[in-house]
Each structure stands twice: as structure tokens, then as C-alpha cells.
mmCIF file of N, CA and C in Angstrom:
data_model
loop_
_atom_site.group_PDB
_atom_site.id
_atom_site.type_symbol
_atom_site.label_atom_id
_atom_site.label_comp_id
_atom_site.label_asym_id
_atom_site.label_seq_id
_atom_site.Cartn_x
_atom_site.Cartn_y
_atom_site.Cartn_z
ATOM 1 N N UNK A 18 68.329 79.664 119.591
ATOM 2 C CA UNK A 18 67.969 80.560 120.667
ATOM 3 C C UNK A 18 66.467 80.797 120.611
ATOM 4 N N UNK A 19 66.149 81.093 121.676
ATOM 5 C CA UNK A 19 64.668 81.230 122.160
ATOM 6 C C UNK A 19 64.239 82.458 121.317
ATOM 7 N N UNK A 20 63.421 82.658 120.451
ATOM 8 C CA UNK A 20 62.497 84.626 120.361
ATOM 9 C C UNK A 20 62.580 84.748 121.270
ATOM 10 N N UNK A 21 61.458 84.626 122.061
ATOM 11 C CA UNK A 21 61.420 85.364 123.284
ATOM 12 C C UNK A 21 62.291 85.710 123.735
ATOM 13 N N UNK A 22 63.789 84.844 123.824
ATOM 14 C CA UNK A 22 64.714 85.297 124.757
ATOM 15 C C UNK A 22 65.218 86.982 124.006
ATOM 16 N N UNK A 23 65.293 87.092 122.723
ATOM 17 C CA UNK A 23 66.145 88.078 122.322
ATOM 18 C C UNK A 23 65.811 89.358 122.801
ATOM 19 N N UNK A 24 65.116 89.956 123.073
ATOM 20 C CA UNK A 24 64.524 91.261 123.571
ATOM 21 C C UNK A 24 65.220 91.146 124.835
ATOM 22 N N UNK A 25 64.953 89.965 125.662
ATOM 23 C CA UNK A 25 65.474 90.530 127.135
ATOM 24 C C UNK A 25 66.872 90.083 126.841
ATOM 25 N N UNK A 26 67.665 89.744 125.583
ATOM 26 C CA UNK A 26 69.071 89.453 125.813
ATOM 27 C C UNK A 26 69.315 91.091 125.236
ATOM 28 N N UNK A 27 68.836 92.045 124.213
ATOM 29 C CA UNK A 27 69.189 93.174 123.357
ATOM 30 C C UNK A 27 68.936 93.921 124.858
ATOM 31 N N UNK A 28 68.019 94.175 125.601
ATOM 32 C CA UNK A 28 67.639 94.785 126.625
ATOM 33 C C UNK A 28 69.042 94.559 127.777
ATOM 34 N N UNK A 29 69.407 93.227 128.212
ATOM 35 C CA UNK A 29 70.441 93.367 128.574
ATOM 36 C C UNK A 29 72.141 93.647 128.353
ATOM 37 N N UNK A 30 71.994 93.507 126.839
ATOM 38 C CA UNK A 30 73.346 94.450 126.597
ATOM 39 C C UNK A 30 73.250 95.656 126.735
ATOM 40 N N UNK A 31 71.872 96.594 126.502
ATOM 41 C CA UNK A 31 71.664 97.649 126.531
ATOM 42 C C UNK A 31 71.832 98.295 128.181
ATOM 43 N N UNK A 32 71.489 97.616 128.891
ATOM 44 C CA UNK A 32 71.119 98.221 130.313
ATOM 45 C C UNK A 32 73.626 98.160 130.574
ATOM 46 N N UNK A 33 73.807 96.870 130.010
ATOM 47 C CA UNK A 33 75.279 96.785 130.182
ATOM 48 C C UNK A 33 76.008 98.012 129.823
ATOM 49 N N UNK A 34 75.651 98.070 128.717
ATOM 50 C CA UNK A 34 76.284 99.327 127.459
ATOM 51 C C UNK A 34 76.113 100.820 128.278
ATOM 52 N N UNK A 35 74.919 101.083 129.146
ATOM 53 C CA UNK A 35 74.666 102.329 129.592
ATOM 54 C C UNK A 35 75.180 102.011 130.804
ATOM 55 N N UNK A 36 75.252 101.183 131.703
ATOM 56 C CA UNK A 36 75.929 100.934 133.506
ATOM 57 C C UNK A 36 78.045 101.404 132.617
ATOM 58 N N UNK A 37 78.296 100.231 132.070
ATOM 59 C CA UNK A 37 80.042 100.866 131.691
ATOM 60 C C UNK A 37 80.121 102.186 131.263
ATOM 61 N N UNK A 38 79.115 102.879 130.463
ATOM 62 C CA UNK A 38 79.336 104.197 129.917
ATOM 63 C C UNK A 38 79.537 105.525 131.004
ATOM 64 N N UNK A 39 78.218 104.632 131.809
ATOM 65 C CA UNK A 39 77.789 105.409 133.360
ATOM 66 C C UNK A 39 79.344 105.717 134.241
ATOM 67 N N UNK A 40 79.651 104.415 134.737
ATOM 68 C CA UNK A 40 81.122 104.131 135.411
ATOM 69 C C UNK A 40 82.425 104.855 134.894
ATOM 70 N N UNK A 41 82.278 104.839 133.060
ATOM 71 C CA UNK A 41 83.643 105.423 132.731
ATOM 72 C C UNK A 41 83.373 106.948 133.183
ATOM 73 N N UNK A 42 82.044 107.609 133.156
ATOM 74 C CA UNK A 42 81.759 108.887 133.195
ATOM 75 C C UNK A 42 81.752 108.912 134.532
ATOM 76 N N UNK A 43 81.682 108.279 135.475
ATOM 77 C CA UNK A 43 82.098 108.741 136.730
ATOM 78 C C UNK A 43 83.257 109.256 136.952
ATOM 79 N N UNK A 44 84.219 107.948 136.584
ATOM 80 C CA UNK A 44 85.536 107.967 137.262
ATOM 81 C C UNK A 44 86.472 108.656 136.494
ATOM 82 N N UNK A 45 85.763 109.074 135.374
ATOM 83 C CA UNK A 45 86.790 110.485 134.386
ATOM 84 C C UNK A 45 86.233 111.641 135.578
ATOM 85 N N UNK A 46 84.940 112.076 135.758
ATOM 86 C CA UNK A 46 84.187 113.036 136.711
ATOM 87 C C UNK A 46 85.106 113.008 137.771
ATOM 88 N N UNK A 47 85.190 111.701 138.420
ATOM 89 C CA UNK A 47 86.085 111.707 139.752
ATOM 90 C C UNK A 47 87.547 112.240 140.040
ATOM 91 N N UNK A 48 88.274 111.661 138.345
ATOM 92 C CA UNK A 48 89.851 111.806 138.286
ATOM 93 C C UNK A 48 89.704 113.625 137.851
ATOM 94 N N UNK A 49 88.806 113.968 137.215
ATOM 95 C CA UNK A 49 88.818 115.498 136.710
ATOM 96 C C UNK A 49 88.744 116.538 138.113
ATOM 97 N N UNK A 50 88.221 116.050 139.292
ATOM 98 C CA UNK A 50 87.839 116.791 140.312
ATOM 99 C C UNK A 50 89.330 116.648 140.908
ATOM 100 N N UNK A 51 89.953 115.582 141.212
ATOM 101 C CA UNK A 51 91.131 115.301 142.012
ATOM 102 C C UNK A 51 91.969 116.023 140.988
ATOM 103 N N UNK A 52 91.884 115.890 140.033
ATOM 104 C CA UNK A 52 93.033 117.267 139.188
ATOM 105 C C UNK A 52 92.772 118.530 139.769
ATOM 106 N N UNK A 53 91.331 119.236 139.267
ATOM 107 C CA UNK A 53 91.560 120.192 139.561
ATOM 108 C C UNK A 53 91.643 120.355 141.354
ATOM 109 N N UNK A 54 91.301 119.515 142.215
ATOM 110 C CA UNK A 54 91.883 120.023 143.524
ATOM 111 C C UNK A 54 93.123 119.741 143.828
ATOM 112 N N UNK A 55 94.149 119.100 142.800
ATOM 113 C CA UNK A 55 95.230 119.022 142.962
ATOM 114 C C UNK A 55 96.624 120.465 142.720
ATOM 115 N N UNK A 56 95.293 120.913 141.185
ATOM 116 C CA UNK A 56 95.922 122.325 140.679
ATOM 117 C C UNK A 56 96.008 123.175 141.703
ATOM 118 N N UNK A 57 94.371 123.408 142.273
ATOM 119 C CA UNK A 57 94.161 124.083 143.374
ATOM 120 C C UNK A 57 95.072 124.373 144.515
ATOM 121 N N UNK A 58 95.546 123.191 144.600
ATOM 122 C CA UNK A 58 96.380 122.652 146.533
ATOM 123 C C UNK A 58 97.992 123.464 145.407
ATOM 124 N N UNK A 59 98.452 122.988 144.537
ATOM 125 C CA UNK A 59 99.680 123.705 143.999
ATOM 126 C C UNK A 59 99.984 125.141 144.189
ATOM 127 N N UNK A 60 98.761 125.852 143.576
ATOM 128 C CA UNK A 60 99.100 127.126 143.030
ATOM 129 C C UNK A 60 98.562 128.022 144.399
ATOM 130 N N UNK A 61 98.193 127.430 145.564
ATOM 131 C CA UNK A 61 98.197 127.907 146.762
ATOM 132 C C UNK A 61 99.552 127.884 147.515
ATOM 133 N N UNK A 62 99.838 126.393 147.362
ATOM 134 C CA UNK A 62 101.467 126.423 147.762
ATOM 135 C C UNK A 62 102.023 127.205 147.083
ATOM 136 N N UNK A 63 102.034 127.428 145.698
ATOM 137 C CA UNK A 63 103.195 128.216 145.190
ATOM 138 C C UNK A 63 102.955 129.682 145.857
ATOM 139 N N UNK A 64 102.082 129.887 145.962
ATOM 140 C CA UNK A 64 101.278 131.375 146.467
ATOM 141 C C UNK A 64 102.023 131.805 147.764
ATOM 142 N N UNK A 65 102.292 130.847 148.521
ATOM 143 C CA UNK A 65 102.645 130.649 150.021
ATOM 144 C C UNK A 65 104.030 130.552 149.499
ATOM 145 N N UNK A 66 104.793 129.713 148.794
ATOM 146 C CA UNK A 66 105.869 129.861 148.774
ATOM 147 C C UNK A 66 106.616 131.273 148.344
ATOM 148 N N UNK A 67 106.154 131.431 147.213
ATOM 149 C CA UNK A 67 106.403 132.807 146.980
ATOM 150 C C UNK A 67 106.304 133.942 148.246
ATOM 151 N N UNK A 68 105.473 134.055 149.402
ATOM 152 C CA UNK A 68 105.356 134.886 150.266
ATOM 153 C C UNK A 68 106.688 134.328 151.244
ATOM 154 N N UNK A 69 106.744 132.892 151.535
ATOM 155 C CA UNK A 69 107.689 132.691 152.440
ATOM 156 C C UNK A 69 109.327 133.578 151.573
ATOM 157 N N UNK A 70 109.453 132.723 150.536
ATOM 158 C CA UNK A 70 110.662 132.990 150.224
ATOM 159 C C UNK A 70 110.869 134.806 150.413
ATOM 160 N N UNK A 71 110.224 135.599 149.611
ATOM 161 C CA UNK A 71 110.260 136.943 149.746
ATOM 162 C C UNK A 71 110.780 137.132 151.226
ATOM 163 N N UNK A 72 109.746 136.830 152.293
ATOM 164 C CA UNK A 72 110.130 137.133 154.145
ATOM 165 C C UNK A 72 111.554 137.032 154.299
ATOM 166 N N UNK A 73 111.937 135.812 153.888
ATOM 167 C CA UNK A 73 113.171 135.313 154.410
ATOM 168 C C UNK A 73 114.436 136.406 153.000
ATOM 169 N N UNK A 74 114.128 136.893 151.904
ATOM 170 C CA UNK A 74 114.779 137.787 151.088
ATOM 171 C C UNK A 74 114.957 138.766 150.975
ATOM 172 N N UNK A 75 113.718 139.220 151.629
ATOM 173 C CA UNK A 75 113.241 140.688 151.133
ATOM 174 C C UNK A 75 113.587 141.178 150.382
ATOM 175 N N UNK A 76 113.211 140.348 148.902
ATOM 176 C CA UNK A 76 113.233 140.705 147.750
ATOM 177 C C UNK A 76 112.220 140.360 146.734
ATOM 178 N N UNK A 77 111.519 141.234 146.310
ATOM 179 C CA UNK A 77 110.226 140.759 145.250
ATOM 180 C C UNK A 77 110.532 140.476 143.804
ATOM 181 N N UNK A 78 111.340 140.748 144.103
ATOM 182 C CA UNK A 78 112.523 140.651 142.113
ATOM 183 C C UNK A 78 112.704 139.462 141.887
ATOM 184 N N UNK A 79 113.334 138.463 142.531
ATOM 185 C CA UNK A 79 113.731 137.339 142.318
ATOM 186 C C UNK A 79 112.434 136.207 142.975
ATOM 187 N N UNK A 80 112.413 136.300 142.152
ATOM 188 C CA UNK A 80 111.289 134.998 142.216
ATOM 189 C C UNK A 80 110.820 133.340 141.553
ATOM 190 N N UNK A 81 111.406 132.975 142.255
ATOM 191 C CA UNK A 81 111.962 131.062 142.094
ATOM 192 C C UNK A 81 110.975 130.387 141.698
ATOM 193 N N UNK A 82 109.670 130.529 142.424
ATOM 194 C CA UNK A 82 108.042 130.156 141.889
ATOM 195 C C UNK A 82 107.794 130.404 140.656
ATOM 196 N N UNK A 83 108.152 131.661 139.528
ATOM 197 C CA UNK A 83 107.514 132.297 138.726
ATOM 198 C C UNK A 83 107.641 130.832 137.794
ATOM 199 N N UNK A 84 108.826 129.725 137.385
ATOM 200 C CA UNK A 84 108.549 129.005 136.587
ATOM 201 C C UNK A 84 107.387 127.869 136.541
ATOM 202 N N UNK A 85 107.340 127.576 138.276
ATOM 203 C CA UNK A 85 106.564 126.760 138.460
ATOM 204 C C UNK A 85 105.129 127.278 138.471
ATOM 205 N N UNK A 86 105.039 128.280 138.581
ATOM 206 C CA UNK A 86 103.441 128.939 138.348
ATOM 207 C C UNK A 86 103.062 129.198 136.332
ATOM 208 N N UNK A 87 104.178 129.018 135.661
ATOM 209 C CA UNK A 87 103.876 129.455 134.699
ATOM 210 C C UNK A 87 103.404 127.912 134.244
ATOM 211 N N UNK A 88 104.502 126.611 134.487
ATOM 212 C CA UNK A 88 103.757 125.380 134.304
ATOM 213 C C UNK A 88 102.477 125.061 134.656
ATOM 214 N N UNK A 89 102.161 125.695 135.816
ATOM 215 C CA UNK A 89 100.885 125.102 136.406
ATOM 216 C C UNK A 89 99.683 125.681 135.681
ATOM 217 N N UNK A 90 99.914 126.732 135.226
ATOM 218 C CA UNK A 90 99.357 127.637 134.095
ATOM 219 C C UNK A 90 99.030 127.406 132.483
ATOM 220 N N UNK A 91 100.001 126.761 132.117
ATOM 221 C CA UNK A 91 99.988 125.550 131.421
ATOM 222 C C UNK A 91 98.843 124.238 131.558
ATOM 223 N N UNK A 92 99.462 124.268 132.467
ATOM 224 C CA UNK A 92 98.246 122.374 132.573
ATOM 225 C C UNK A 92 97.013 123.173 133.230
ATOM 226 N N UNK A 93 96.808 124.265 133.822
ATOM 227 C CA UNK A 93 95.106 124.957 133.509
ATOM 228 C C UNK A 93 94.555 125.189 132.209
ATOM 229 N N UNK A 94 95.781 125.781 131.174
ATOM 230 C CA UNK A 94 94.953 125.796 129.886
ATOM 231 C C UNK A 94 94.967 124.384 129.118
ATOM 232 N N UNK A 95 96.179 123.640 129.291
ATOM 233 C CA UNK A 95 95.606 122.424 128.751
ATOM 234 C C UNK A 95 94.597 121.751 128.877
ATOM 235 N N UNK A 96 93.604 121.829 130.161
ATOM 236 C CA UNK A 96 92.996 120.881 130.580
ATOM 237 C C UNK A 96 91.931 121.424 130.434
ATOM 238 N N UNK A 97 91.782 123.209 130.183
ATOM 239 C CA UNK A 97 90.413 123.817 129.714
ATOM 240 C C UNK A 97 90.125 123.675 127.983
ATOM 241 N N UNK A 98 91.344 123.099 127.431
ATOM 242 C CA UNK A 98 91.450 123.124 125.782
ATOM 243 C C UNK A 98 91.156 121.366 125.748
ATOM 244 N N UNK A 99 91.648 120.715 126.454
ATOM 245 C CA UNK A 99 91.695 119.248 126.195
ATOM 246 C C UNK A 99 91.297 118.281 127.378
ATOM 247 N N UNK A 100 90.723 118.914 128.054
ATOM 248 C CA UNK A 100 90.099 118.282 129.631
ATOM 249 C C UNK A 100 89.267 117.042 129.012
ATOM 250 N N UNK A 101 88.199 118.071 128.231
ATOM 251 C CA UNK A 101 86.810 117.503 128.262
ATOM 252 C C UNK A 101 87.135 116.222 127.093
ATOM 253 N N UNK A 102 88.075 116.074 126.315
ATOM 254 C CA UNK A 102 88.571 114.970 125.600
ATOM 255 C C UNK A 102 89.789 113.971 126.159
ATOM 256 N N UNK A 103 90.234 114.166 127.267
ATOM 257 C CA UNK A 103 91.388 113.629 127.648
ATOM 258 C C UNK A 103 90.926 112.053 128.047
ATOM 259 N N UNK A 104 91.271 111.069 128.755
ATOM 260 C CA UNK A 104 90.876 110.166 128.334
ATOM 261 C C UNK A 104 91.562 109.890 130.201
ATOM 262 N N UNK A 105 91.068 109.089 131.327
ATOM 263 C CA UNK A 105 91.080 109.526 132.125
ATOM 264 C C UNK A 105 92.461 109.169 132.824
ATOM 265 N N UNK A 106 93.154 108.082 132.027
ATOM 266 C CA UNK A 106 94.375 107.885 131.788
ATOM 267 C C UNK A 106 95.494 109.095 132.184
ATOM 268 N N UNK A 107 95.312 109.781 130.661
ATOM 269 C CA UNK A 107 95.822 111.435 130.919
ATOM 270 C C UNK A 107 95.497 112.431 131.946
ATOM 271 N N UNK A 108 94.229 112.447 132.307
ATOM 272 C CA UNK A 108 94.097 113.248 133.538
ATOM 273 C C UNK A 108 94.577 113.038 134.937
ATOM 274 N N UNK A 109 94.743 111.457 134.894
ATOM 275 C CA UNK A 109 95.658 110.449 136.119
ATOM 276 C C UNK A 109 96.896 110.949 135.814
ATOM 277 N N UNK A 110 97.650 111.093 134.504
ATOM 278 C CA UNK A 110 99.042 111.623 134.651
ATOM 279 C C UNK A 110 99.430 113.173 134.807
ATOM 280 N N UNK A 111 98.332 113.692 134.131
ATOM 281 C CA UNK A 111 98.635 115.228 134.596
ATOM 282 C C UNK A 111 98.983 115.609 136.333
ATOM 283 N N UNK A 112 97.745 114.637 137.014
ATOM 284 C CA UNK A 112 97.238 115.144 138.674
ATOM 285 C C UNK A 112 98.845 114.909 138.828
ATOM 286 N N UNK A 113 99.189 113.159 138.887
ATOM 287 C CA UNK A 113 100.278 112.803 139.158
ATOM 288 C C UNK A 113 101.344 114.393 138.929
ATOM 289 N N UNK A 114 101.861 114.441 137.831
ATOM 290 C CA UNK A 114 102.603 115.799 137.736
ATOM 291 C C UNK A 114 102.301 116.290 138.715
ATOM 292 N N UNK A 115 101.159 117.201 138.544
ATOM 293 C CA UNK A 115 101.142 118.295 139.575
ATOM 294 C C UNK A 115 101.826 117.831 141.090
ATOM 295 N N UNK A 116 100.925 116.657 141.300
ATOM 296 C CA UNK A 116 101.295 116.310 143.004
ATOM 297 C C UNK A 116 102.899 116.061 143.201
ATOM 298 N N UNK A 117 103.498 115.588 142.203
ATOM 299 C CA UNK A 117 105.222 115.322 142.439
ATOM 300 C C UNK A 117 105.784 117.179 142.293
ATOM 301 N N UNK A 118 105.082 118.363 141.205
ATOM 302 C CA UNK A 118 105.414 119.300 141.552
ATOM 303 C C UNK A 118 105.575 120.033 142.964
ATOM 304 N N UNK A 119 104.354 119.597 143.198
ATOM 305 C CA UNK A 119 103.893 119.603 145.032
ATOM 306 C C UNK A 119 104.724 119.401 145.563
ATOM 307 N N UNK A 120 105.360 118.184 145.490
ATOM 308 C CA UNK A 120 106.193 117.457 146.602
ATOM 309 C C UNK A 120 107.892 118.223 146.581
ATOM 310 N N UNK A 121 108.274 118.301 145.086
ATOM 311 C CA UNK A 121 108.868 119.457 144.830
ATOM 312 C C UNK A 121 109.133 120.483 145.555
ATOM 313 N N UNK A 122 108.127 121.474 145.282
ATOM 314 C CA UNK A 122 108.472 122.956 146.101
ATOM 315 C C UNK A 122 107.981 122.600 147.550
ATOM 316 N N UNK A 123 107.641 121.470 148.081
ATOM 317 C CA UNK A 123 108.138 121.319 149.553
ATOM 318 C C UNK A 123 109.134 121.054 150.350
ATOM 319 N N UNK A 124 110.338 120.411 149.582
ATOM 320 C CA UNK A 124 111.232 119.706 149.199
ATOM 321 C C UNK A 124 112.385 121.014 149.604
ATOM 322 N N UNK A 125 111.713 121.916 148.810
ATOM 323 C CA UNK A 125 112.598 123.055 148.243
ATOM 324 C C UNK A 125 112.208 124.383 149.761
ATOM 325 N N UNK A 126 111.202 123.936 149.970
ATOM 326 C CA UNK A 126 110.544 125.251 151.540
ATOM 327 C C UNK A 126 111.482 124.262 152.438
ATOM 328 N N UNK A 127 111.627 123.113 152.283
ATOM 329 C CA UNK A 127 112.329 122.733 153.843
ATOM 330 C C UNK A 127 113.612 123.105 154.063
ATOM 331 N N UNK A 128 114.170 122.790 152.633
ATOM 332 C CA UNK A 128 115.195 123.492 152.902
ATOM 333 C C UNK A 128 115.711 124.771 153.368
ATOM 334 N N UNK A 129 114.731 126.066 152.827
ATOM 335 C CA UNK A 129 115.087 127.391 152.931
ATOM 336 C C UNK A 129 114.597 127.541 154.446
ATOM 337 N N UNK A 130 113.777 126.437 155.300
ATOM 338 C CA UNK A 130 113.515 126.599 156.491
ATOM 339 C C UNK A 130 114.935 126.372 157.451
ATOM 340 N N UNK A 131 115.045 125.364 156.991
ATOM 341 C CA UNK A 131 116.081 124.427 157.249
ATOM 342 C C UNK A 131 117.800 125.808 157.639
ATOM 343 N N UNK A 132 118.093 127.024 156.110
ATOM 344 C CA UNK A 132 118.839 127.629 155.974
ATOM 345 C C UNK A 132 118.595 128.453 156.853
ATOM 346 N N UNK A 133 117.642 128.963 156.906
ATOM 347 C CA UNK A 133 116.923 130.037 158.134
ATOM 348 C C UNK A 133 117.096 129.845 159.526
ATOM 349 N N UNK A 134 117.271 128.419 159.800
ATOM 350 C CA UNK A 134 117.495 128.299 160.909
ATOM 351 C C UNK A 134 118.786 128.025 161.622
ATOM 352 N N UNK A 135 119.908 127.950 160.179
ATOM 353 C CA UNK A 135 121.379 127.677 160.627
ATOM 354 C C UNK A 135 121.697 129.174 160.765
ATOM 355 N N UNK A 136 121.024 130.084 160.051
ATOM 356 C CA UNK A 136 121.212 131.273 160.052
ATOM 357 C C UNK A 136 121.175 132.061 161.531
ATOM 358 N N UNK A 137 120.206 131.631 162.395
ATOM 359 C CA UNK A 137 119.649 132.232 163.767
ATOM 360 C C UNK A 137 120.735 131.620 164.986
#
């Protein structure tokens, strides 16, 4: 191999080494934002669900959300204890969770819409 060449070959692993480091730190940045606006979009629904169900009960006692808010509560402190180490893998499976929770207690509002209206 050339001298000369080695500097601009060490220089180009180097510029390599910092562009992949760059990219993984994006797209952990990217998957960490879509979590937490995923938490976000949940614990609003649950928020809303909890108000619907009550309307249609009129009852504040029984409350069907309280488990699913306590999970979601959960994967907020997990992700403030183990976010910043998670690997972006894990943060792809947490969102996932959440969003199938999502899909869940929508699952679960159509129905009670659904009852409400055989009711009328």
C-alpha cells in the first residue's frame, strides 16, 4: 500500500465511523420521538375513554381504563429509567405495544358505542 494513501484511508474510516454513529443516533432520536408521541396519543385516548365510558355509566367508581393507564405508566417510567440505554430495537417494540394498546381500547369504545345505540 501506498504511505500516502494511509491518512486518507484512516481519515476515511473515520469520516465512516462518525456518518453510522450519526445515522444510528438519528433513528434511535426518531424511534424515541414516535414513542413518546405514541404514549402521548394513548393516555389521551385513555383520558377520553374514561370520560366517554363514565357519560354512558354515570359512574366514577368503576373504571375499566385504570389498568390500562397504570401500564402506560409503566412504560413512562421504563423509558425515563432505560430510554436513554434502550437500543432502538426496544423502543420499536415498546411504541409497537403502546399502538396495539391503542387499537385495543378502540376496539373496546366501539363497542360501548355500538351498546349505546341498541340501547336508544
Amino acid at each position: 500500500m501506498n504511505p500516502l494513501l494511509f491518512p486518507v484511508v484512516i481519515a476515511a474510516a473515520l469520516i465512516l465511523l462518525v456518518a453510522v454513529r450519526y445515522g444510528l443516533r438519528r433513528r434511535r432520536h426518531q424511534e424515541m420521538q414516535r414513542l413518546l408521541d405514541s404514549a402521548d396519543a394513548l393516555e389521551a385516548r385513555l383520558r377520553a375513554a374514561r370520560r366517554q365510558i363514565e357519560a354512558v355509566t354515570g359512574e366514577s367508581d368503576a373504571d375499566p381504563v385504570h389498568e390500562a393507564m397504570r401500564e402506560m405508566l409503566r412504560q413512562r417510567l421504563w423509558l425515563r429509567e432505560q430510554g436513554a440505554q434502550a437500543r432502538v430495537a426496544e423502543l420499536h417494540s415498546v411504541r409497537l405495544s403502546i399502538d396495539q394498546a391503542r387499537e385495543r381500547i378502540e376496539r373496546q369504545l366501539e363497542r360501548v358505542e355500538e351498546a349505546q345505540m341498541l340501547e336508544v
